[in-house]
Coordinates of C-alpha atoms in Angstrom, one line a residue:
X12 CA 112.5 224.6 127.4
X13 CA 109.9 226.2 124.8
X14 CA 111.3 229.6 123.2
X15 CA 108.4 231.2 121.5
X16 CA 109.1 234.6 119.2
X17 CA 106.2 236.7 118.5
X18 CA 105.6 240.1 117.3
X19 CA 103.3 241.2 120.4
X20 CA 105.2 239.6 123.1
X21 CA 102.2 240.9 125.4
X22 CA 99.4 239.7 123.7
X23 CA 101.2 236.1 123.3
X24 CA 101.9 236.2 127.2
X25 CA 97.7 237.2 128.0
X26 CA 96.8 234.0 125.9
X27 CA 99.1 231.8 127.9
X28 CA 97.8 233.1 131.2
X29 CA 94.5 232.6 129.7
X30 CA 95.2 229.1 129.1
X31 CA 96.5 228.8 132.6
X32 CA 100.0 228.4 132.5
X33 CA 101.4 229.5 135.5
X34 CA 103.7 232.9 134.9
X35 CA 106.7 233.2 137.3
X36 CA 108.2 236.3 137.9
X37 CA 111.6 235.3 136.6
X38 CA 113.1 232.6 134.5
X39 CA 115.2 231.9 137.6
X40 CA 112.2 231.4 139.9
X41 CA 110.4 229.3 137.2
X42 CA 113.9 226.7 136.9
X43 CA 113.6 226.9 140.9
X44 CA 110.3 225.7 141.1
X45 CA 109.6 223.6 137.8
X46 CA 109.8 219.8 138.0
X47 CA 111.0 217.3 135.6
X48 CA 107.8 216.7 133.8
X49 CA 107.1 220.3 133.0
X50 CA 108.1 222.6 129.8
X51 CA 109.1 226.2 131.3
X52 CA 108.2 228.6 128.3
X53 CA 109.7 231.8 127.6
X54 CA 108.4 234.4 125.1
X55 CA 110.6 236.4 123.5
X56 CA 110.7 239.2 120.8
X57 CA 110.9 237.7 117.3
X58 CA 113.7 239.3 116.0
X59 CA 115.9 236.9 118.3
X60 CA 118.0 234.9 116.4
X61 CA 119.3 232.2 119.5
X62 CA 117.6 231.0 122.3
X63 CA 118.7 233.3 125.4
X64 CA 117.4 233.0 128.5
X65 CA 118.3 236.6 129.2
X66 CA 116.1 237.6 126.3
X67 CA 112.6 236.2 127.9
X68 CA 109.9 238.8 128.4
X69 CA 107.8 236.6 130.2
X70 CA 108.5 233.3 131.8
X71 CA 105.7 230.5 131.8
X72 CA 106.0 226.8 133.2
X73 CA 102.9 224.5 131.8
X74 CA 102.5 221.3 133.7
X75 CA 103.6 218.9 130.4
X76 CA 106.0 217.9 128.8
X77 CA 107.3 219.6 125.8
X78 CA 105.8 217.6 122.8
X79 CA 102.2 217.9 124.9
X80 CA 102.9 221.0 125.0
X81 CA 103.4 222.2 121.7
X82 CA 101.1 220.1 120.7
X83 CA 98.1 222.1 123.2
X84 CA 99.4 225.7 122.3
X85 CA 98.9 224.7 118.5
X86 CA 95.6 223.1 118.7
X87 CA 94.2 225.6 120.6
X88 CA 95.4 228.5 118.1
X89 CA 98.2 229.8 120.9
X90 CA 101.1 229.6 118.3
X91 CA 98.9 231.4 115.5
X92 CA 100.7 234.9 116.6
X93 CA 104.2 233.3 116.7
X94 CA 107.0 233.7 114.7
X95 CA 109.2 231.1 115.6
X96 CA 109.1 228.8 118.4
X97 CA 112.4 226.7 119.2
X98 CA 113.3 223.6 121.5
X99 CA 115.9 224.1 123.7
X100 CA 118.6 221.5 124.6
X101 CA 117.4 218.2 126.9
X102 CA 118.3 218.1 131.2
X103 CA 119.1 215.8 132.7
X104 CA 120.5 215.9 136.4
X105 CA 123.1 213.7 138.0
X106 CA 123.2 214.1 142.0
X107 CA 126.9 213.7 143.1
X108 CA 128.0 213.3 146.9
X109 CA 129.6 216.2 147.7
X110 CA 131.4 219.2 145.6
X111 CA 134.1 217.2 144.9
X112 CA 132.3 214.8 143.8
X113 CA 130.6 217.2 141.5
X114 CA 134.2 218.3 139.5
X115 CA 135.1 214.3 139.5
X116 CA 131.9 213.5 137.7
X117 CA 131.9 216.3 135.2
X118 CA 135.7 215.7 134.4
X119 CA 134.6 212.2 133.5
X120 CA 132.0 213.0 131.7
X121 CA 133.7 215.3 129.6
X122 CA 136.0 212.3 128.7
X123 CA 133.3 209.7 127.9
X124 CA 131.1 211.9 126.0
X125 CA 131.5 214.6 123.2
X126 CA 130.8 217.4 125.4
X127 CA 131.8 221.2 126.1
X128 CA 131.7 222.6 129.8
X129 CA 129.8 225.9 129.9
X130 CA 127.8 228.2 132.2
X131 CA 124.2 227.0 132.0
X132 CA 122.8 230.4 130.6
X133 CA 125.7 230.1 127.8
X134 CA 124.8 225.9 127.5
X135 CA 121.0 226.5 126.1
X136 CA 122.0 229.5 123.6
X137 CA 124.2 227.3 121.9
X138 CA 122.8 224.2 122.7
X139 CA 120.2 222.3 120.1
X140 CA 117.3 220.6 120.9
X141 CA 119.7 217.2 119.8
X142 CA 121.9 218.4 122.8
X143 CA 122.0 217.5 126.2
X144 CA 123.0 219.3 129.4
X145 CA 124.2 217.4 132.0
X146 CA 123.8 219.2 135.3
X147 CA 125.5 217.8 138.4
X148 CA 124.3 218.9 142.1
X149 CA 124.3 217.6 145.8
X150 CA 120.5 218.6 145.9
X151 CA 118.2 215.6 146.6
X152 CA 115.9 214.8 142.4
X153 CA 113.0 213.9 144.3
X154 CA 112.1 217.6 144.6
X155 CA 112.3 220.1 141.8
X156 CA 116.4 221.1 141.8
X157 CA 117.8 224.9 142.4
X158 CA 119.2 225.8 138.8
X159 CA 121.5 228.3 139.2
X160 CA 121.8 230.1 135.6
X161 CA 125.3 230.5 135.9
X162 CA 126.3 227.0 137.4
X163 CA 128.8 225.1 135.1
X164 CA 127.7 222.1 133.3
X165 CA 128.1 219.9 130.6
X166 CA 126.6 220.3 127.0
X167 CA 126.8 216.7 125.4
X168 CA 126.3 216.6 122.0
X169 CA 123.9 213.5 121.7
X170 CA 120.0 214.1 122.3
X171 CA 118.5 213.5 125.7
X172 CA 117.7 209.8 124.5
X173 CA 121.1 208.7 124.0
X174 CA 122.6 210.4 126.6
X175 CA 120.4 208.8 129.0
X176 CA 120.8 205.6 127.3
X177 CA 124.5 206.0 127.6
X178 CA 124.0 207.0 131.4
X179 CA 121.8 204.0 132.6
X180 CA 124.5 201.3 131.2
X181 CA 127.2 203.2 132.4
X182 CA 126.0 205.3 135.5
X183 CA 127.6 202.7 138.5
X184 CA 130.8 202.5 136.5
X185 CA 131.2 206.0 135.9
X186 CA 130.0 206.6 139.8
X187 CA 132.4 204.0 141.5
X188 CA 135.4 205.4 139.3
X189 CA 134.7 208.8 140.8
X190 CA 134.9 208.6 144.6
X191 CA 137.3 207.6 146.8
X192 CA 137.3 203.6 147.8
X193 CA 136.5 205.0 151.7
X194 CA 133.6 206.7 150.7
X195 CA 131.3 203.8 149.9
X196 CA 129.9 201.2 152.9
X197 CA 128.3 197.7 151.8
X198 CA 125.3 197.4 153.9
X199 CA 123.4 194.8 154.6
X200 CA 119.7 195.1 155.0
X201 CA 117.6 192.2 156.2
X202 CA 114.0 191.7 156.6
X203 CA 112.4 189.5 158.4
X204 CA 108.0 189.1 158.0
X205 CA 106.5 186.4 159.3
X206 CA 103.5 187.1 157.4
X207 CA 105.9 186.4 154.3
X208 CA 105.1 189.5 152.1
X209 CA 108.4 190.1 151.1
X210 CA 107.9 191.2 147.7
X211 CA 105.8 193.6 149.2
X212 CA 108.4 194.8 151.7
X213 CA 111.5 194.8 149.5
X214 CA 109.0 197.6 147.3
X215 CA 109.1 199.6 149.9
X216 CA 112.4 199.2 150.5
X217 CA 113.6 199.8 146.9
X218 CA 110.9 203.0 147.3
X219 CA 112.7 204.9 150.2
X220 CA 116.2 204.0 148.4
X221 CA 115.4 205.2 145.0
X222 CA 113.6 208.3 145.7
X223 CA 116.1 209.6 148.3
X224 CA 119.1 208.3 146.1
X225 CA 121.1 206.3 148.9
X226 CA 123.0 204.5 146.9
X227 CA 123.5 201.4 144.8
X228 CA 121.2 197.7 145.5
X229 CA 124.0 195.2 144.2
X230 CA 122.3 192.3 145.6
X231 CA 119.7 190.1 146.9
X232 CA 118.5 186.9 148.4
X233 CA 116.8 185.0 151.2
X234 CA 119.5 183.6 153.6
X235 CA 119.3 183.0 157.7
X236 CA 120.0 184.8 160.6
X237 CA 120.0 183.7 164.2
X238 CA 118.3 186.2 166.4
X239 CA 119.0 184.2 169.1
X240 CA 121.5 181.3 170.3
X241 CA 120.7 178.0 168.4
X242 CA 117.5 179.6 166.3
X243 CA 117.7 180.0 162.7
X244 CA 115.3 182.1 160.9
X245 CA 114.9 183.1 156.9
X246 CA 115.3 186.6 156.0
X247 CA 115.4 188.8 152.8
X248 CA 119.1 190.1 152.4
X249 CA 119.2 193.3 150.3
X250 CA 123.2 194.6 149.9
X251 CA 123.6 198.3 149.3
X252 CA 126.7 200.2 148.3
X253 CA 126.1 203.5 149.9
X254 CA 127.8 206.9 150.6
X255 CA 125.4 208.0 153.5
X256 CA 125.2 207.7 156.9
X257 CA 125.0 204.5 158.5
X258 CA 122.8 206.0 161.2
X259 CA 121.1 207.6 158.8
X260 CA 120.3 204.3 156.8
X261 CA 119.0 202.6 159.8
X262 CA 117.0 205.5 161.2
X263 CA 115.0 205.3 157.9
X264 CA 114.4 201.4 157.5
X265 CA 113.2 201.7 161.4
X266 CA 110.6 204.3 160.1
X267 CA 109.6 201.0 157.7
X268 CA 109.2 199.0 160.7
X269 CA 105.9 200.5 161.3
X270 CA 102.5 201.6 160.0
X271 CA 100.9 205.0 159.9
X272 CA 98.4 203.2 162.8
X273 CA 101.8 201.9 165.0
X274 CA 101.4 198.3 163.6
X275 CA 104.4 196.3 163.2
X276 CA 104.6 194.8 159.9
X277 CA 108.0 193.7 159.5
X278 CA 111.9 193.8 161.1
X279 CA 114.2 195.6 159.4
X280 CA 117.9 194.8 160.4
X281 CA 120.8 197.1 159.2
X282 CA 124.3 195.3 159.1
X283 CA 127.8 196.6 158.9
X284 CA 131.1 194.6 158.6
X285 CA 128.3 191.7 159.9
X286 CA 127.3 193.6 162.9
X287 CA 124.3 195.0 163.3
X288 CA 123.1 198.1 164.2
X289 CA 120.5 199.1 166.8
X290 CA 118.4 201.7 167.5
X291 CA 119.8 202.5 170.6
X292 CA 123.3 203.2 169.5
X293 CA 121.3 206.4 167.4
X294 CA 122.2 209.7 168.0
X295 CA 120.0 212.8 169.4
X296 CA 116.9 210.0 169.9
X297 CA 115.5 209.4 173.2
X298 CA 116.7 206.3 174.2
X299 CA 114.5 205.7 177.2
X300 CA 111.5 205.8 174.9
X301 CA 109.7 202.8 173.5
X302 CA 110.8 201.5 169.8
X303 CA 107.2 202.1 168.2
X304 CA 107.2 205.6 169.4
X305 CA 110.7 206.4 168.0
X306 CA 109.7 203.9 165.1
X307 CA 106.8 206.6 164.5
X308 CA 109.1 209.2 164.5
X309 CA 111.3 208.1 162.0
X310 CA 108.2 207.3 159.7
X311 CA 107.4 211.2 159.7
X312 CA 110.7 212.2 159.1
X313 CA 111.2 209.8 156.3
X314 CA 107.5 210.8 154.6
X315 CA 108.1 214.0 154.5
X316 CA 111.7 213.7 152.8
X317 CA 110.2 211.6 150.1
X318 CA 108.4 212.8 146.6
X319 CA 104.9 213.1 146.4
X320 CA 105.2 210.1 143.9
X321 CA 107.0 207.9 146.5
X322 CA 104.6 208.8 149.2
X323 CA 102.2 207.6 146.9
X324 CA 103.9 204.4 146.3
X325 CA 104.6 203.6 149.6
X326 CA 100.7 204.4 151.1
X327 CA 100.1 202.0 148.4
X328 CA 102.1 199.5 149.3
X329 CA 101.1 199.7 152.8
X330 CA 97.3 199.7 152.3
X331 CA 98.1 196.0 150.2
X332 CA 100.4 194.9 153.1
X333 CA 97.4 195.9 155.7
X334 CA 94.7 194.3 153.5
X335 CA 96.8 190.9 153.3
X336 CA 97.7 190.9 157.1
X337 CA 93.3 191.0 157.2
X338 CA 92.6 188.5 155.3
X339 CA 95.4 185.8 156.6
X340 CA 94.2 186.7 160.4
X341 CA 90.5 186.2 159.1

């Protein structure tokens, strides 16, 4: 967040439009629609004294991040007119399980961190750019999140490098100590390729599980499975600690089975308590239809939850996959 003061709020918001930053019509549609990598800038009149959300006159989101984008506005003469420009406190969002889950992980995080609970409006007035809010939601962080300006969160009183810092060596902890021991399943996800990309494959799996946030990888290794009586096969075993859907799990790693041209690539097995689950024992899925064309299916669904950067990712690793499965049949 960018707070520029200027004298003529109007003439400092035609220069940012001609600079083509895009101007939203409120501060809350901008937060709506911003993503992580952006700087939402708000002009303000200069005799402002705190950075207020309430006082923006116009609302701008460039498509940088904030250093870039000071760092554009001055070298192009944009901040010549301004009074004052301020840095408001850091983001960064945590994506709990459910509501409850939400209150568990702010009360803990008000106990491991010097931090103050306030509503997010009140959190960047009297938060400095060496603070951090922490803002917990249900909402999926591969797409831009719903800020709602008056939704509670925490102000830590660390910059956003710290905090984060702090957060990637404690996050699992701090995660397991706030749910219920019921609400986590270890899963078991096997793959078996007899073309032996598995480096390849376990990308793609770690693509679809990070982007969508399903949970926790908490170990991995090639053991055997016996598909049938007295056959032993190798397989990649990836173990997940997750608090989705079972069905939900497999239903995706099917959608992995497959290419965007119906070509197998793969088998992807989805265990629980050492049983595994099939595709037949899905709900609301035809089960009279033939895997590759429910396979297909789930590929859609699953590209269109993911990110634009994951989509990327995974088209990438799929072209490399295709290209090696050429050359070994040439």
């Amino acid at each position: 967040m960018l707070f520029i003061r200027a004298e003529n709020t109007e003439e400092m918001a035609k220069q940012l439009n001609n600079f083509n930053l895009a101007e939203y019509f409120s501060p809350q549609q901008a937060f709506s629609e911003a993503s992580r990598t952006n700087t939402i800038v708000f002009v303000t009149e200069a005799n402002k004294a705190k950075t207020r959300i309430e006082d923006a006159i116009h609302t701008f989101v460039a498509p940088w991040g904030s250093d870039i984008t000071i760092t554009n506005l001055f070298n192009n003469g944009i901040l010549n007119d301004a009074t004052r420009i301020d840095l408001g406190p850091g983001i960064i969002f945590l994506k709990a399980i459910s509501n409850k889950h939400i209150t568990a992980l702010k009360d803990k995080l008000m106990n491991e961190l010097y931090s103050h609970k306030f509503m997010f409006v009140k959190g960047v007035e009297v938060g400095e750019v060496q603070d951090t809010i922490v803002y917990v939601t249900t909402e999926s962080l591969s797409r831009p999140v719903s800020i709602k300006l008056d939704e509670e969160v925490i102000l830590v009183h660390r910059d956003k490098y710290l905090t984060s810092t702090f957060l990637e060596k404690n996050i699992v902890k701090i995660f397991m100590e706030t749910i219920s021991e019921d609400t986590l399943k270890e899963l078991g996800i096997t793959i078996y390729d007899h073309h032996n990309l598995y480096d390849l494959q376990r990308q793609r799996i770690y693509t679809v599980i990070t982007d969508l946030s399903l949970g926790f990888i908490v170990g991995e290794r090639f053991t055997t499975d016996s598909p049938r009586f007295l056959m032993k096969i190798i397989v990649y075993l990836i173990k997940l600690l997750t608090p989705e859907d079972i069905q939900k799990i497999k239903w995706y790693m099917m959608g992995l089975e497959f290419l965007e041209n119906g070509e197998r690539i793969c088998d992807i097995d989805v265990l629980h308590k050492g049983k595994k689950i099939s595709w037949r024992d899905l709900d609301g899925i035809d089960h009279t239809g033939r895997k590759e064309h429910i396979a297909l299916q789930a590929r859609e669904e699953l590209l269109a939850l993911l990110s634009e950067e994951a989509r990327l990712q995974l088209s990438r690793l799929d072209e490399e996959i295709a290209q090696k499965i050429r050359a070994l049949s040439e």
